[in-house]
Short mmCIF file of C-alpha atoms and ligand atoms in Angstrom, two decimals:
data_model
loop_
_atom_site.label_atom_id
_atom_site.label_comp_id
_atom_site.label_asym_id
_atom_site.label_seq_id
_atom_site.Cartn_x
_atom_site.Cartn_y
_atom_site.Cartn_z
CA UNK A 1 24.61 7.50 -4.74
CA UNK A 2 22.87 4.61 -2.90
CA UNK A 3 19.08 4.44 -3.28
CA UNK A 4 16.47 1.57 -2.89
CA UNK A 5 16.57 1.23 -6.44
CA UNK A 6 20.32 1.00 -6.88
CA UNK A 7 20.48 -1.55 -4.20
CA UNK A 8 17.79 -3.51 -5.62
CA UNK A 9 19.25 -3.35 -9.18
CA UNK A 10 22.69 -4.61 -7.99
CA UNK A 11 20.71 -7.83 -7.25
CA UNK A 12 18.97 -7.87 -10.52
CA UNK A 13 15.76 -6.46 -9.27
CA UNK A 14 13.71 -3.18 -9.04
CA UNK A 15 12.44 -1.32 -6.16
CA UNK A 16 9.22 0.82 -6.97
CA UNK A 17 6.49 2.85 -5.64
CA UNK A 18 2.74 3.22 -6.72
CA UNK A 19 1.50 6.63 -7.72
CA UNK A 20 -1.69 8.25 -8.71
CA UNK A 21 -2.57 11.17 -10.94
CA UNK A 22 -3.61 13.79 -8.47
CA UNK A 23 -0.36 13.51 -6.56
CA UNK A 24 1.72 14.11 -9.70
CA UNK A 25 0.85 18.07 -9.26
CA UNK A 26 2.73 17.96 -5.97
CA UNK A 27 6.20 19.01 -6.82
CA UNK A 28 7.52 18.01 -3.31
CA UNK A 29 6.12 14.54 -3.85
CA UNK A 30 7.35 14.10 -7.44
CA UNK A 31 10.86 15.16 -6.46
CA UNK A 32 11.19 11.98 -4.35
CA UNK A 33 9.17 9.65 -6.60
CA UNK A 34 11.39 10.52 -9.62
CA UNK A 35 14.54 11.38 -7.65
CA UNK A 36 16.23 7.91 -8.06
CA UNK A 37 14.91 6.09 -5.13
CA UNK A 38 12.39 4.06 -7.26
CA UNK A 39 13.15 2.43 -10.55
CA UNK A 40 9.42 1.42 -11.21
CA UNK A 41 6.12 2.67 -10.57
CA UNK A 42 2.53 1.28 -10.79
CA UNK A 43 -0.40 3.37 -11.33
CA UNK A 44 -2.62 3.00 -8.27
CA UNK A 45 -5.88 3.84 -10.26
CA UNK A 46 -5.15 5.34 -13.67
CA UNK A 47 -5.39 1.92 -15.72
CA UNK A 48 -8.44 0.40 -13.93
CA UNK A 49 -11.54 -0.21 -15.97
CA UNK A 50 -13.50 2.79 -14.51
CA UNK A 51 -10.71 5.07 -15.71
CA UNK A 52 -10.01 3.42 -19.04
CA UNK A 53 -13.50 2.45 -20.31
CA UNK A 54 -16.03 4.52 -18.30
CA UNK A 55 -18.65 3.82 -20.84
CA UNK A 56 -18.83 0.77 -23.16
CA UNK A 57 -16.28 0.88 -26.00
CA UNK A 58 -15.32 4.50 -25.17
CA UNK A 59 -11.77 4.46 -24.04
CA UNK A 60 -9.74 7.06 -22.09
CA UNK A 61 -6.03 6.75 -21.57
CA UNK A 62 -5.27 10.29 -20.27
CA UNK A 63 -4.50 9.27 -16.71
CA UNK A 64 -2.52 6.13 -17.72
CA UNK A 65 -0.58 8.04 -20.35
CA UNK A 66 0.30 10.71 -17.58
CA UNK A 67 1.78 8.13 -15.40
CA UNK A 68 3.65 6.46 -18.28
CA UNK A 69 5.25 9.89 -19.34
CA UNK A 70 6.41 10.53 -15.67
CA UNK A 71 7.90 7.26 -15.58
CA UNK A 72 9.69 7.51 -18.80
CA UNK A 73 10.86 10.89 -18.07
CA UNK A 74 12.44 9.64 -14.78
CA UNK A 75 13.69 6.29 -15.96
CA UNK A 76 11.14 4.18 -14.27
CA UNK A 77 9.69 1.08 -15.55
CA UNK A 78 5.71 0.59 -15.19
CA UNK A 79 3.75 -2.39 -14.19
CA UNK A 80 0.20 -2.07 -15.64
CA UNK A 81 -2.52 -2.44 -12.98
CA UNK A 82 -5.01 -3.77 -13.69
CA UNK A 83 -6.92 -5.45 -16.72
CA UNK A 84 -9.59 -7.31 -14.87
CA UNK A 85 -10.90 -6.71 -11.33
CA UNK A 86 -14.42 -6.85 -9.62
CA UNK A 87 -13.73 -3.32 -8.03
CA UNK A 88 -13.70 0.01 -9.67
CA UNK A 89 -15.86 -1.29 -12.59
CA UNK A 90 -18.18 1.31 -14.07
CA UNK A 91 -21.88 0.57 -13.70
CA UNK A 92 -22.46 -0.41 -17.35
CA UNK A 93 -20.37 -3.53 -16.75
CA UNK A 94 -22.65 -4.83 -13.94
CA UNK A 95 -25.76 -4.18 -16.06
CA UNK A 96 -24.58 -6.30 -18.93
CA UNK A 97 -26.68 -9.38 -19.59
CA UNK A 98 -24.51 -12.44 -18.87
CA UNK A 99 -24.21 -13.37 -22.23
CA UNK A 100 -22.43 -10.16 -23.11
CA UNK A 101 -19.90 -10.01 -20.52
CA UNK A 102 -17.14 -12.23 -22.15
CA UNK A 103 -17.13 -10.16 -25.38
CA UNK A 104 -16.88 -6.92 -23.27
CA UNK A 105 -14.12 -8.39 -21.25
CA UNK A 106 -12.11 -9.46 -24.28
CA UNK A 107 -12.73 -6.02 -25.95
CA UNK A 108 -11.58 -4.06 -22.76
CA UNK A 109 -8.41 -6.20 -22.36
CA UNK A 110 -7.60 -6.12 -26.11
CA UNK A 111 -8.00 -2.28 -26.28
CA UNK A 112 -6.20 -1.38 -23.05
CA UNK A 113 -3.25 -3.80 -23.52
CA UNK A 114 -2.87 -2.66 -27.08
CA UNK A 115 -2.74 0.95 -26.23
CA UNK A 116 -0.03 0.38 -23.38
CA UNK A 117 1.90 -2.21 -25.54
CA UNK A 118 5.67 -1.50 -25.34
CA UNK A 119 5.07 0.88 -22.25
CA UNK A 120 4.39 -1.57 -19.62
CA UNK A 121 6.75 -4.51 -18.87
CA UNK A 122 4.12 -6.36 -16.91
CA UNK A 123 0.35 -6.61 -16.45
CA UNK A 124 -1.80 -7.54 -13.53
CA UNK A 125 -4.09 -9.35 -15.76
CA UNK A 126 -6.37 -10.66 -13.20
CA UNK A 127 -6.66 -9.00 -9.72
CA UNK A 128 -7.85 -10.60 -6.70
CA UNK A 129 -9.83 -13.62 -7.88
CA UNK A 130 -10.20 -15.29 -4.47
CA UNK A 131 -11.94 -14.76 -1.23
CA UNK A 132 -9.85 -15.05 1.93
CA UNK A 133 -11.03 -18.66 2.48
CA UNK A 134 -9.59 -19.61 -0.81
CA UNK A 135 -12.96 -19.81 -2.58
CA UNK A 136 -13.51 -17.94 -5.84
CA UNK A 137 -14.93 -14.45 -5.58
CA UNK A 138 -18.45 -15.30 -6.99
CA UNK A 139 -19.51 -11.64 -6.87
CA UNK A 140 -17.31 -10.86 -9.71
CA UNK A 141 -19.34 -10.40 -12.84
CA UNK A 142 -16.83 -12.28 -14.86
CA UNK A 143 -17.07 -15.28 -12.57
CA UNK A 144 -20.73 -15.09 -12.63
CA UNK A 145 -20.92 -14.95 -16.36
CA UNK A 146 -18.23 -17.31 -17.34
CA UNK A 147 -17.19 -19.34 -14.18
CA UNK A 148 -13.36 -19.81 -13.62
CA UNK A 149 -12.75 -19.93 -17.32
CA UNK A 150 -12.67 -16.19 -17.32
CA UNK A 151 -9.23 -16.23 -15.86
CA UNK A 152 -7.70 -18.40 -18.79
CA UNK A 153 -9.62 -16.40 -21.34
CA UNK A 154 -8.23 -13.07 -19.90
CA UNK A 155 -4.62 -14.35 -20.09
CA UNK A 156 -4.99 -15.46 -23.51
CA UNK A 157 -6.49 -12.19 -24.67
CA UNK A 158 -3.94 -10.14 -22.98
CA UNK A 159 -1.07 -12.15 -24.53
CA UNK A 160 -2.69 -11.75 -28.04
CA UNK A 161 -2.81 -8.01 -27.58
CA UNK A 162 0.79 -7.66 -25.93
CA UNK A 163 3.03 -10.69 -26.67
CA UNK A 164 6.01 -8.95 -24.77
CA UNK A 165 4.37 -8.04 -21.55
CA UNK A 166 4.85 -10.41 -18.49
CA UNK A 167 1.32 -11.47 -17.56
CA UNK A 168 0.50 -11.77 -13.77
CA UNK A 169 -2.24 -12.76 -11.47
CA UNK A 170 -2.32 -10.63 -8.42
CA UNK A 171 -3.82 -10.92 -4.91
CA UNK A 172 -3.66 -10.03 -1.18
CA UNK A 173 -3.40 -12.22 1.91
CA UNK A 174 -1.42 -14.77 -0.33
CA UNK A 175 1.92 -13.58 0.87
CA UNK A 176 2.11 -16.45 3.42
CA UNK A 177 1.05 -20.20 3.41
CA UNK A 178 -2.64 -20.72 4.11
CA UNK A 179 -5.84 -21.52 2.46
CA UNK A 180 -5.94 -18.52 0.16
CA UNK A 181 -2.18 -19.11 -1.12
CA UNK A 182 -2.91 -22.73 -1.51
CA UNK A 183 -6.03 -21.87 -3.80
CA UNK A 184 -3.78 -19.51 -5.77
CA UNK A 185 -1.12 -22.06 -6.01
CA UNK A 186 -3.45 -24.69 -7.37
CA UNK A 187 -4.90 -22.31 -9.99
CA UNK A 188 -1.54 -21.30 -11.21
CA UNK A 189 -0.44 -24.88 -11.41
CA UNK A 190 -3.73 -25.82 -13.35
CA UNK A 191 -3.24 -22.80 -15.72
CA UNK A 192 0.49 -23.66 -16.48
CA UNK A 193 -0.61 -27.18 -17.19
CA UNK A 194 -3.08 -26.06 -19.57
CA UNK A 195 -0.72 -23.88 -21.53
CA UNK A 196 -2.37 -20.73 -20.46
CA UNK A 197 0.02 -17.70 -21.00
CA UNK A 198 0.86 -16.77 -17.33
CA UNK A 199 4.14 -15.49 -16.44
CA UNK A 200 4.00 -14.40 -12.88
CA UNK A 201 2.30 -14.03 -9.62
CA UNK A 202 1.95 -10.83 -7.63
CA UNK A 203 1.78 -10.94 -3.80
CA UNK A 204 0.29 -7.55 -2.84
CA UNK A 205 1.87 -7.43 0.64
CA UNK A 206 -0.70 -5.40 2.34
CA UNK A 207 0.34 -6.22 6.04
CA UNK A 208 -0.61 -5.06 9.43
CA UNK A 209 1.60 -5.45 12.46
CA UNK A 210 -1.59 -6.27 14.70
CA UNK A 211 -2.10 -9.59 12.53
CA UNK A 212 1.34 -10.88 12.57
CA UNK A 213 3.86 -11.66 9.70
CA UNK A 214 2.69 -14.01 7.03
CA UNK A 215 3.57 -17.59 7.52
CA UNK A 216 6.73 -19.00 5.77
CA UNK A 217 6.71 -16.28 3.11
CA UNK A 218 9.98 -17.21 1.58
CA UNK A 219 8.95 -20.79 1.10
CA UNK A 220 5.50 -19.57 -0.19
CA UNK A 221 7.15 -17.48 -2.92
CA UNK A 222 9.55 -20.32 -3.73
CA UNK A 223 6.84 -22.89 -4.30
CA UNK A 224 5.28 -20.53 -6.82
CA UNK A 225 8.57 -19.92 -8.56
CA UNK A 226 8.91 -23.65 -8.74
CA UNK A 227 5.91 -23.73 -10.97
CA UNK A 228 7.85 -21.81 -13.51
CA UNK A 229 6.59 -18.24 -13.02
CA UNK A 230 8.05 -15.19 -11.79
CA UNK A 231 6.84 -13.63 -8.51
CA UNK A 232 6.77 -10.02 -7.33
CA UNK A 233 5.78 -8.12 -4.29
CA UNK A 234 3.39 -5.77 -5.91
CA UNK A 235 1.73 -3.40 -3.22
CA UNK A 236 3.79 -3.58 -0.14
CA UNK A 237 2.84 -1.44 2.98
CA UNK A 238 2.75 -2.37 6.62
CA UNK A 239 -0.03 -0.54 8.46
CA UNK A 240 -0.49 -0.16 12.35
CA UNK A 241 -3.16 0.92 14.62
CA UNK A 242 -2.21 4.65 15.37
CA UNK A 243 -0.50 6.53 17.04
CA UNK A 244 2.87 5.32 16.22
CA UNK A 245 5.26 4.38 18.96
CA UNK A 246 8.80 3.04 19.24
CA UNK A 247 7.43 -0.58 19.64
CA UNK A 248 5.13 -0.61 16.65
CA UNK A 249 7.80 1.16 14.54
CA UNK A 250 10.33 -1.63 15.23
CA UNK A 251 7.82 -4.31 14.65
CA UNK A 252 6.92 -2.65 11.20
CA UNK A 253 10.58 -2.35 10.30
CA UNK A 254 10.99 -6.09 10.98
CA UNK A 255 8.14 -6.76 8.69
CA UNK A 256 9.65 -4.67 5.77
CA UNK A 257 12.85 -6.40 6.31
CA UNK A 258 11.41 -9.87 6.29
CA UNK A 259 9.63 -9.14 2.96
CA UNK A 260 12.73 -7.71 1.25
CA UNK A 261 14.71 -10.74 2.58
CA UNK A 262 12.23 -13.21 1.39
CA UNK A 263 12.18 -11.70 -2.11
CA UNK A 264 15.94 -11.58 -2.38
CA UNK A 265 16.10 -15.28 -1.31
CA UNK A 266 13.96 -16.30 -4.21
CA UNK A 267 15.73 -16.12 -7.56
CA UNK A 268 12.45 -15.48 -9.51
CA UNK A 269 11.37 -12.70 -7.26
CA UNK A 270 11.86 -9.87 -9.66
CA UNK A 271 11.12 -6.77 -7.66
CA UNK A 272 9.37 -4.91 -4.71
CA UNK A 273 6.67 -2.20 -5.16
CA UNK A 274 5.45 -0.24 -2.20
CA UNK A 275 1.89 1.05 -2.49
CA UNK A 276 3.05 4.57 -2.67
CA UNK A 277 5.98 5.94 -0.74
CA UNK A 278 4.45 8.41 1.73
CA UNK A 279 1.72 8.41 4.23
CA UNK A 280 0.50 11.53 2.64
CA UNK A 281 -1.02 9.52 -0.02
CA UNK A 282 -1.53 6.19 1.46
CA UNK A 283 -4.93 4.45 0.85
CA UNK A 284 -5.19 3.08 4.32
CA UNK A 285 -6.49 5.70 6.57
CA UNK A 286 -9.57 6.16 4.21
CA UNK A 287 -10.45 2.30 4.48
CA UNK A 288 -9.14 1.49 7.83
CA UNK A 289 -10.10 4.04 10.30
CA UNK A 290 -7.61 4.93 12.91
CA UNK A 291 -4.82 2.82 11.01
CA UNK A 292 -2.01 3.97 8.94
CA UNK A 293 1.68 5.01 9.10
CA UNK A 294 2.39 2.23 6.77
CA UNK A 295 4.94 3.62 4.39
CA UNK A 296 8.75 4.68 4.63
CA UNK A 297 8.01 8.33 4.31
CA UNK A 298 5.79 10.31 6.64
CA UNK A 299 2.71 12.42 5.87
CA UNK A 300 5.23 15.60 5.66
CA UNK A 301 7.07 13.73 2.97
CA UNK A 302 9.89 13.06 5.42
CA UNK A 303 11.90 9.93 5.34
CA UNK A 304 11.47 7.82 8.38
CA UNK A 305 15.34 7.29 8.83
CA UNK A 306 15.12 4.10 11.07
CA UNK A 307 12.65 2.34 8.87
CA UNK A 308 14.39 3.47 5.55
CA UNK A 309 17.74 2.44 7.18
CA UNK A 310 16.36 -1.04 7.94
CA UNK A 311 15.08 -1.54 4.32
CA UNK A 312 18.49 -0.44 3.10
CA UNK A 313 20.26 -2.94 5.23
CA UNK A 314 17.90 -5.79 4.09
CA UNK A 315 18.59 -4.84 0.45
CA UNK A 316 22.37 -5.28 1.27
CA UNK A 317 23.44 -1.72 1.73
CA UNK A 318 24.85 0.06 4.66
O1 LIG B 1 -12.37 9.37 -8.56
C1 LIG B 1 -13.13 9.58 -7.51
C2 LIG B 1 -13.39 11.13 -7.25
O2 LIG B 1 -14.03 11.58 -8.36
C3 LIG B 1 -14.18 11.37 -6.09
O3 LIG B 1 -14.26 12.71 -5.68
C4 LIG B 1 -13.44 10.65 -4.71
C5 LIG B 1 -14.14 10.85 -3.36
O4 LIG B 1 -13.96 9.79 -2.63
O5 LIG B 1 -13.33 9.21 -5.00
C6 LIG B 1 -12.50 9.06 -6.16
O6 LIG B 1 -12.27 7.64 -6.35
C7 LIG B 1 -11.50 7.13 -5.55
C8 LIG B 1 -10.31 6.37 -5.97
O7 LIG B 1 -9.50 5.63 -5.30
C9 LIG B 1 -9.53 7.33 -6.96
O8 LIG B 1 -8.93 8.30 -6.05
C10 LIG B 1 -12.33 6.12 -4.61
O9 LIG B 1 -13.04 6.77 -3.76
C11 LIG B 1 -11.28 5.17 -3.84
O10 LIG B 1 -11.98 4.02 -3.29
C12 LIG B 1 -10.19 4.62 -4.63
O11 LIG B 1 -9.38 3.93 -3.88
C13 LIG B 1 -8.35 3.06 -4.42
C14 LIG B 1 -8.78 1.70 -4.10
O12 LIG B 1 -7.69 0.78 -4.73
C15 LIG B 1 -10.07 1.23 -4.64
O13 LIG B 1 -10.44 -0.18 -4.45
C16 LIG B 1 -6.92 3.54 -3.90
O14 LIG B 1 -6.65 4.56 -4.30
C17 LIG B 1 -6.00 2.45 -4.58
O15 LIG B 1 -4.70 2.58 -3.80
C18 LIG B 1 -6.48 0.96 -4.18
O16 LIG B 1 -5.58 0.12 -4.56
C19 LIG B 1 -5.81 -1.32 -4.41
C20 LIG B 1 -5.23 -1.99 -5.70
O17 LIG B 1 -5.71 -1.59 -6.73
C21 LIG B 1 -5.60 -3.42 -5.50
N1 LIG B 1 -5.22 -4.04 -4.17
C22 LIG B 1 -5.47 -3.35 -3.09
C23 LIG B 1 -5.22 -1.95 -3.17
C24 LIG B 1 -5.71 -1.05 -1.94
O18 LIG B 1 -7.07 -1.14 -1.73
#
């Protein structure tokens, strides 16, 4: 049977969907998630710092283990997300004196990466280090305490804990060329030249039709690949201002198609993950009021046949 995953796999890639623990009790939802369309999943929240180390040096893996168990039962690989991010940090991290942040960071990465060793094929080690203008996010407590050195230190710590996982840096609004993508490119180039163990760059792909398609996406992915790293589309969704109409749907389908084709055109683009597959569980309406309809299945878990067909075609299917 032809599925998004079978088509992607024919080209040596995966096609995945994020998921989250509350949804795993929805049997209509899990029937599709584990039904063959997706060969990969990413936990949307389960492996973040507030879930895994809610109080200092007290680790909780229940939610992450549940996602792993679902994935293993359905033949899906797992991308670990994320070892280090300025969001969804428990309050105790922000309270730490600067002199204790590095040790806490290394302890967190070591413990979490060790627990999931052998169960995730990749990690988003550092998530969203840049502001949209390409400057470093100085509000991150890791940046505040350590400056940019926190990034290299995080990668080295992750590699020591799990030598086999592919280690990624991941961000949004870096999909097309521009100041933020240039900043990421320069960072990755520097890390590579310093021998820092970085294997990949994740491009989240949180797109919105009202803001246009990213500039020269394929060329952007290619220039990163040319640095000697893998690339991946890690959190794809294409939102619109509601309500849906035929024109917006057509634009959205073109965006999905463009992203898939950009990945397929870059040898080192290893796969595509959508940020959940159904509007029922999309993060968008909760954050962007009045926007949504961003995913290939609607809020009733019905496949959007036109959009789905466009993605199939872009993947080389019929
Ligand atoms: O766990 C609490 C729950 O106890 C509480 O009752 C409920 C009330 O709002 O909130 C729950 O926490 C929510 C959490 O998801 C778990 O469901 C947070 O409010 C909510 O903000 C959080 O949203 C997540 C968001 O990251 C946080 O920044 C989304 O589910 C998740 O999809 C989203 O994912 C991020 C990626 O990690 C990084 N890239 C961007 C992407 C979209 O924002």
